[in-house]
Amino acid sequence: MFRHYFLIAFRSLLRQKSFTAINILGLSLGVACAIAIFLYIQHELSYDRHHRQADRIYRLTEVILPAEHSSSQPFSVAPTIADEYPAMIEHAVRFFNMQAPTLTIDRGIDLRFNEPRFFFVDSTVFDVFTLPLIQGDPATALDEPYSVVITKPIAEKYFGAEDPMGKTLRFEGAHDLKVTGVFASMPKNSHLQFDFLASFSTVTGIQDGRKPEGWNWNPCWTYLLLTPGTQPDPLTVRLPEFVTKFFPDNIRDRTSLHLQPLTDIHLHSHLDYEIQPNSDITYIYIFAAIAAFVLLIACINYMNLATARASRRAREVGVRKVLGAARALLIRQFLGESFIVSMLAVVLALPLVNFGLPVLNTFLDKSISMDISGNPLLIVTLIGITLFVGFFAGLYPAIVLTAFRPVQTLSNRIVHDKIDITVFVRKVLVVLQFVISVGLIIGTLVVQKQLRYVQQSNLGFTKEQVVMVNMFRTNIASRYDDIKNRLLAHPNVLQVTTSEDVLGSKCQTNPFKPEGSTEFQQFQRLMVGYDFVETFELELVAGRSFQKAFPTDDSLSIVINESMVQHLGWENPQEALGKGLSGSRQTQMVIGVLKDFHYNSLHAPVGPFVLDIADTERQHNFFDRYLAVRISPTDLQETIAHLKKEWETFLPDRSFEYFFMEDEIDKLYRAEVRLSRIAGGFTALALIVACIGLLGIAAYMIETRKKEIGIRKILGASISQIFSLLTKEFLKPVLLANLLAWPLSWFVLTQWLEHFAYRTTIPWWIFLAAACVATTVAFLTIGLHILQTASVNPVDRLRDST
């Protein structure tokens, strides 16, 4: 019997080749979209789950009120907390990055590279994380000072085909690191991305015997492996007492520690000083909704085309009922047709996904692949999509088609009220399709507008044409004035200064005690060099900037912003001048007030901010990590060549590596850029699928009305009149869909924009633009077909319909 029904279903599909093709094409596009988004979501949810003990690994984070929410910890936290709670913590491991140190090797030619993915780690790293070594022993690889393990690509980069084991890399031109292990590159679905892991004990050696310890500066990402059976809550309860016992007085009362599951970091963590920018669980929900919407649109296409053919198949149903077929069996037959179409759509969708994944990977900077044999969850998903689409898309048509009475269908008297109901439902479904499509178009336009707003917003400083050169640990303090003057000698070099971090990207925090207060407060601050205000064209609203003419500026002066004035309750910027803030050094006097500017990304509001200057003694290797050079846009290559030449004159052992400041700031909004691109692509796909269904319905309905069209033409109707008559019928649901989509889209997008501290508005023209796009595409889709039909000789139409 199953074979009999299968053959009947298959023959029925072959009889209507054009509609079957439209159904399969629409469904396959919808299924391909759903599969691609499923693979992306699966990839995002898999972050850091490749570690065997991932469920027991937690990152320790730190909050210092009011300004700092840090993903990292002070040096002393990891060993101290492991010793304090040995029954709960099996191992603790720190990752300490030294801002792109220079590594060199002599292989006949001088190979020299700045390596930003260089970390010092505790030897327990192999006990906590799953990092299988290709060469070397994980039990001893990082026990000794000056030992380092490297990735296989790095081994090839420095040593070629030679065995790297036992060979040395020169660190900062002063220390030899011995290669004690080689491991594969970290997978892309890991928030930890590194090329070098050096033993933490090496830090003591490169700091002239000074141990890396302390409780204020927090540069170490700290991970804890809890003992088997230990839940995080009992340890979380003990963290306040740990802070009280060990943290210094100036931050103790404002500091709290928190445990963050390793597998939550990529999608749920947006703290200060993240190892790399993370994604957001919100985007997972958005893409999942897009996948569901596109698949729903594809299913609606099938339902609409199937119910549109109700009158054609009514006689078939009547014959089968007269011959004894029960309604349940007929429902199974029509569901069988739906499952066949669904299976064909899934089979066709797989090569479409394979074709589209490279493009998706390029947009997302991912390495997503479709390995069906090695991905059981994908197999289950494909089966689930097949069953869902087959059942959901086929159930309503099956019920409608089997509801006709045999006497009425065989006598050519179909019950018109049932037909009218199916027509009404079909129009409702078309409206629903275009509500989704228009909503996606509006959403894409708003996302792009927000992105442009972020990228083009006035940050309060000049970010264009600023070259940032990493000079961390270059020890050029004694020669800084010389190199600055040499650079400024070039006519295209406009300003030169130094900065601890990239302005507009991130900055540190520091405790300050305002004048008249007995409590320290944590404020955002940036250590800079002279001419910083002038280089970035910051606007002073009171006072002055740092100047060498005032000898105390390098130790006793600070510049603050307007938000700091408001926060401390001073009446106006002028009143703030001469006020004191006690910092990490001594009481410093406010000499200037800056108009508020965005020292961090636009995701966060502007708050109180301190601009501090690095004095000559402290300037040597820490507070001036970047050389900032503002240049003229003319003769760019020649200007960069001048910078490189002068750099190599003063620092021949240090590679000249630079980036443009505006490029670095743009990285902060990479997630929004990706969302915009992918949402735009899937929105276009959703609109295409909706129009495929509309085209199928239009083609079928025009086919059933060809006699009417012929008679109208014989009675004198023009092509334009017939065209207008038919297009109105199909465009009315599209126009209604626009009216319904507008308020729904406005509500959803308003909620999304609330995530931004600084956000664009949703202007009226976006809704009108979405309506124009959807209506125009729908009009072109059905209009060409209607125009072709209306142009046919009416005699031929009447002859064909007899």
PDB file of C-alpha atoms in Angstrom, residues 97-208:
ATOM      1  CA  ASN A  97      50.125  39.093  27.585  1.00  0.00           C
ATOM      2  CA  MET A  98      53.063  41.467  27.090  1.00  0.00           C
ATOM      3  CA  GLN A  99      51.743  43.541  24.200  1.00  0.00           C
ATOM      4  CA  ALA A 100      53.501  42.132  21.120  1.00  0.00           C
ATOM      5  CA  PRO A 101      57.089  41.512  22.243  1.00  0.00           C
ATOM      6  CA  THR A 102      59.745  41.204  19.559  1.00  0.00           C
ATOM      7  CA  LEU A 103      61.160  37.733  18.855  1.00  0.00           C
ATOM      8  CA  THR A 104      64.221  37.196  16.692  1.00  0.00           C
ATOM      9  CA  ILE A 105      66.162  34.278  15.284  1.00  0.00           C
ATOM     10  CA  ASP A 106      69.304  34.135  13.183  1.00  0.00           C
ATOM     11  CA  ARG A 107      69.011  31.689  10.279  1.00  0.00           C
ATOM     12  CA  GLY A 108      71.488  33.322   7.950  1.00  0.00           C
ATOM     13  CA  ILE A 109      69.007  36.166   7.688  1.00  0.00           C
ATOM     14  CA  ASP A 110      67.707  38.152  10.604  1.00  0.00           C
ATOM     15  CA  LEU A 111      64.110  37.093  11.227  1.00  0.00           C
ATOM     16  CA  ARG A 112      62.340  39.548  13.514  1.00  0.00           C
ATOM     17  CA  PHE A 113      58.630  39.689  14.340  1.00  0.00           C
ATOM     18  CA  ASN A 114      56.391  41.406  16.869  1.00  0.00           C
ATOM     19  CA  GLU A 115      54.113  38.714  18.286  1.00  0.00           C
ATOM     20  CA  PRO A 116      50.815  39.937  19.795  1.00  0.00           C
ATOM     21  CA  ARG A 117      49.642  36.389  20.623  1.00  0.00           C
ATOM     22  CA  PHE A 118      52.481  35.722  23.060  1.00  0.00           C
ATOM     23  CA  PHE A 119      51.391  34.765  26.597  1.00  0.00           C
ATOM     24  CA  PHE A 120      53.150  33.806  29.787  1.00  0.00           C
ATOM     25  CA  VAL A 121      51.219  31.047  31.566  1.00  0.00           C
ATOM     26  CA  ASP A 122      51.488  28.901  34.655  1.00  0.00           C
ATOM     27  CA  SER A 123      52.743  25.370  34.074  1.00  0.00           C
ATOM     28  CA  THR A 124      49.328  24.097  35.208  1.00  0.00           C
ATOM     29  CA  VAL A 125      47.870  25.218  31.877  1.00  0.00           C
ATOM     30  CA  PHE A 126      48.050  21.643  30.541  1.00  0.00           C
ATOM     31  CA  ASP A 127      46.242  20.339  33.646  1.00  0.00           C
ATOM     32  CA  VAL A 128      43.379  22.779  33.126  1.00  0.00           C
ATOM     33  CA  PHE A 129      42.989  23.100  29.350  1.00  0.00           C
ATOM     34  CA  THR A 130      43.055  20.457  26.636  1.00  0.00           C
ATOM     35  CA  LEU A 131      46.165  21.436  24.675  1.00  0.00           C
ATOM     36  CA  PRO A 132      47.619  18.225  23.247  1.00  0.00           C
ATOM     37  CA  LEU A 133      51.274  18.614  22.322  1.00  0.00           C
ATOM     38  CA  ILE A 134      52.536  17.330  18.991  1.00  0.00           C
ATOM     39  CA  GLN A 135      56.036  17.386  20.463  1.00  0.00           C
ATOM     40  CA  GLY A 136      57.144  17.698  24.068  1.00  0.00           C
ATOM     41  CA  ASP A 137      55.915  16.542  27.459  1.00  0.00           C
ATOM     42  CA  PRO A 138      53.053  18.580  28.944  1.00  0.00           C
ATOM     43  CA  ALA A 139      54.069  17.511  32.456  1.00  0.00           C
ATOM     44  CA  THR A 140      57.414  19.330  32.210  1.00  0.00           C
ATOM     45  CA  ALA A 141      57.241  21.604  29.144  1.00  0.00           C
ATOM     46  CA  LEU A 142      56.759  24.830  31.131  1.00  0.00           C
ATOM     47  CA  ASP A 143      58.418  23.946  34.420  1.00  0.00           C
ATOM     48  CA  GLU A 144      61.656  25.790  33.800  1.00  0.00           C
ATOM     49  CA  PRO A 145      62.212  29.529  33.304  1.00  0.00           C
ATOM     50  CA  TYR A 146      62.815  30.660  29.718  1.00  0.00           C
ATOM     51  CA  SER A 147      60.891  27.735  28.229  1.00  0.00           C
ATOM     52  CA  VAL A 148      58.205  28.193  25.575  1.00  0.00           C
ATOM     53  CA  VAL A 149      55.793  26.023  23.618  1.00  0.00           C
ATOM     54  CA  ILE A 150      54.689  27.173  20.160  1.00  0.00           C
ATOM     55  CA  THR A 151      52.121  26.295  17.531  1.00  0.00           C
ATOM     56  CA  LYS A 152      53.056  24.280  14.486  1.00  0.00           C
ATOM     57  CA  PRO A 153      52.569  27.265  12.099  1.00  0.00           C
ATOM     58  CA  ILE A 154      54.912  29.326  14.289  1.00  0.00           C
ATOM     59  CA  ALA A 155      57.478  26.526  14.220  1.00  0.00           C
ATOM     60  CA  GLU A 156      57.373  26.589  10.419  1.00  0.00           C
ATOM     61  CA  LYS A 157      57.501  30.400  10.404  1.00  0.00           C
ATOM     62  CA  TYR A 158      60.713  30.562  12.451  1.00  0.00           C
ATOM     63  CA  PHE A 159      62.437  27.234  11.800  1.00  0.00           C
ATOM     64  CA  GLY A 160      61.096  26.055   8.457  1.00  0.00           C
ATOM     65  CA  ALA A 161      61.383  22.289   8.049  1.00  0.00           C
ATOM     66  CA  GLU A 162      63.855  21.958  10.928  1.00  0.00           C
ATOM     67  CA  ASP A 163      62.900  20.306  14.208  1.00  0.00           C
ATOM     68  CA  PRO A 164      62.151  23.235  16.571  1.00  0.00           C
ATOM     69  CA  MET A 165      62.637  21.247  19.792  1.00  0.00           C
ATOM     70  CA  GLY A 166      65.523  22.607  21.844  1.00  0.00           C
ATOM     71  CA  LYS A 167      66.064  25.624  19.596  1.00  0.00           C
ATOM     72  CA  THR A 168      65.915  29.175  20.952  1.00  0.00           C
ATOM     73  CA  LEU A 169      64.034  32.359  20.242  1.00  0.00           C
ATOM     74  CA  ARG A 170      65.496  35.680  21.304  1.00  0.00           C
ATOM     75  CA  PHE A 171      62.970  37.624  23.426  1.00  0.00           C
ATOM     76  CA  GLU A 172      63.232  41.422  23.204  1.00  0.00           C
ATOM     77  CA  GLY A 173      66.872  41.083  22.160  1.00  0.00           C
ATOM     78  CA  ALA A 174      67.869  40.129  25.703  1.00  0.00           C
ATOM     79  CA  HIS A 175      66.632  36.662  26.710  1.00  0.00           C
ATOM     80  CA  ASP A 176      66.794  33.268  24.996  1.00  0.00           C
ATOM     81  CA  LEU A 177      63.640  31.160  25.195  1.00  0.00           C
ATOM     82  CA  LYS A 178      64.027  27.433  24.645  1.00  0.00           C
ATOM     83  CA  VAL A 179      61.337  25.640  22.618  1.00  0.00           C
ATOM     84  CA  THR A 180      60.108  22.739  24.756  1.00  0.00           C
ATOM     85  CA  GLY A 181      56.922  21.806  22.925  1.00  0.00           C
ATOM     86  CA  VAL A 182      54.827  22.186  19.791  1.00  0.00           C
ATOM     87  CA  PHE A 183      51.029  22.115  19.670  1.00  0.00           C
ATOM     88  CA  ALA A 184      48.403  22.550  16.984  1.00  0.00           C
ATOM     89  CA  SER A 185      46.833  25.972  16.426  1.00  0.00           C
ATOM     90  CA  MET A 186      43.908  26.812  18.653  1.00  0.00           C
ATOM     91  CA  PRO A 187      40.559  26.152  16.968  1.00  0.00           C
ATOM     92  CA  LYS A 188      38.633  29.250  15.926  1.00  0.00           C
ATOM     93  CA  ASN A 189      35.814  28.373  18.304  1.00  0.00           C
ATOM     94  CA  SER A 190      37.938  29.330  21.301  1.00  0.00           C
ATOM     95  CA  HIS A 191      38.122  32.717  23.014  1.00  0.00           C
ATOM     96  CA  LEU A 192      41.741  31.877  23.873  1.00  0.00           C
ATOM     97  CA  GLN A 193      43.871  32.498  20.804  1.00  0.00           C
ATOM     98  CA  PHE A 194      47.631  32.251  21.205  1.00  0.00           C
ATOM     99  CA  ASP A 195      50.758  31.272  19.267  1.00  0.00           C
ATOM    100  CA  PHE A 196      53.274  31.161  22.145  1.00  0.00           C
ATOM    101  CA  LEU A 197      52.977  29.978  25.743  1.00  0.00           C
ATOM    102  CA  ALA A 198      56.031  30.812  27.837  1.00  0.00           C
ATOM    103  CA  SER A 199      56.581  29.682  31.416  1.00  0.00           C
ATOM    104  CA  PHE A 200      55.305  32.192  33.973  1.00  0.00           C
ATOM    105  CA  SER A 201      58.547  31.918  35.931  1.00  0.00           C
ATOM    106  CA  THR A 202      60.231  33.633  32.964  1.00  0.00           C
ATOM    107  CA  VAL A 203      58.551  36.914  33.936  1.00  0.00           C
ATOM    108  CA  THR A 204      60.795  37.156  37.003  1.00  0.00           C
ATOM    109  CA  GLY A 205      63.876  36.844  34.811  1.00  0.00           C
ATOM    110  CA  ILE A 206      62.892  39.482  32.284  1.00  0.00           C
ATOM    111  CA  GLN A 207      61.970  41.857  35.130  1.00  0.00           C
ATOM    112  CA  ASP A 208      65.479  41.732  36.644  1.00  0.00           C
TER     113      ASP A 208
END
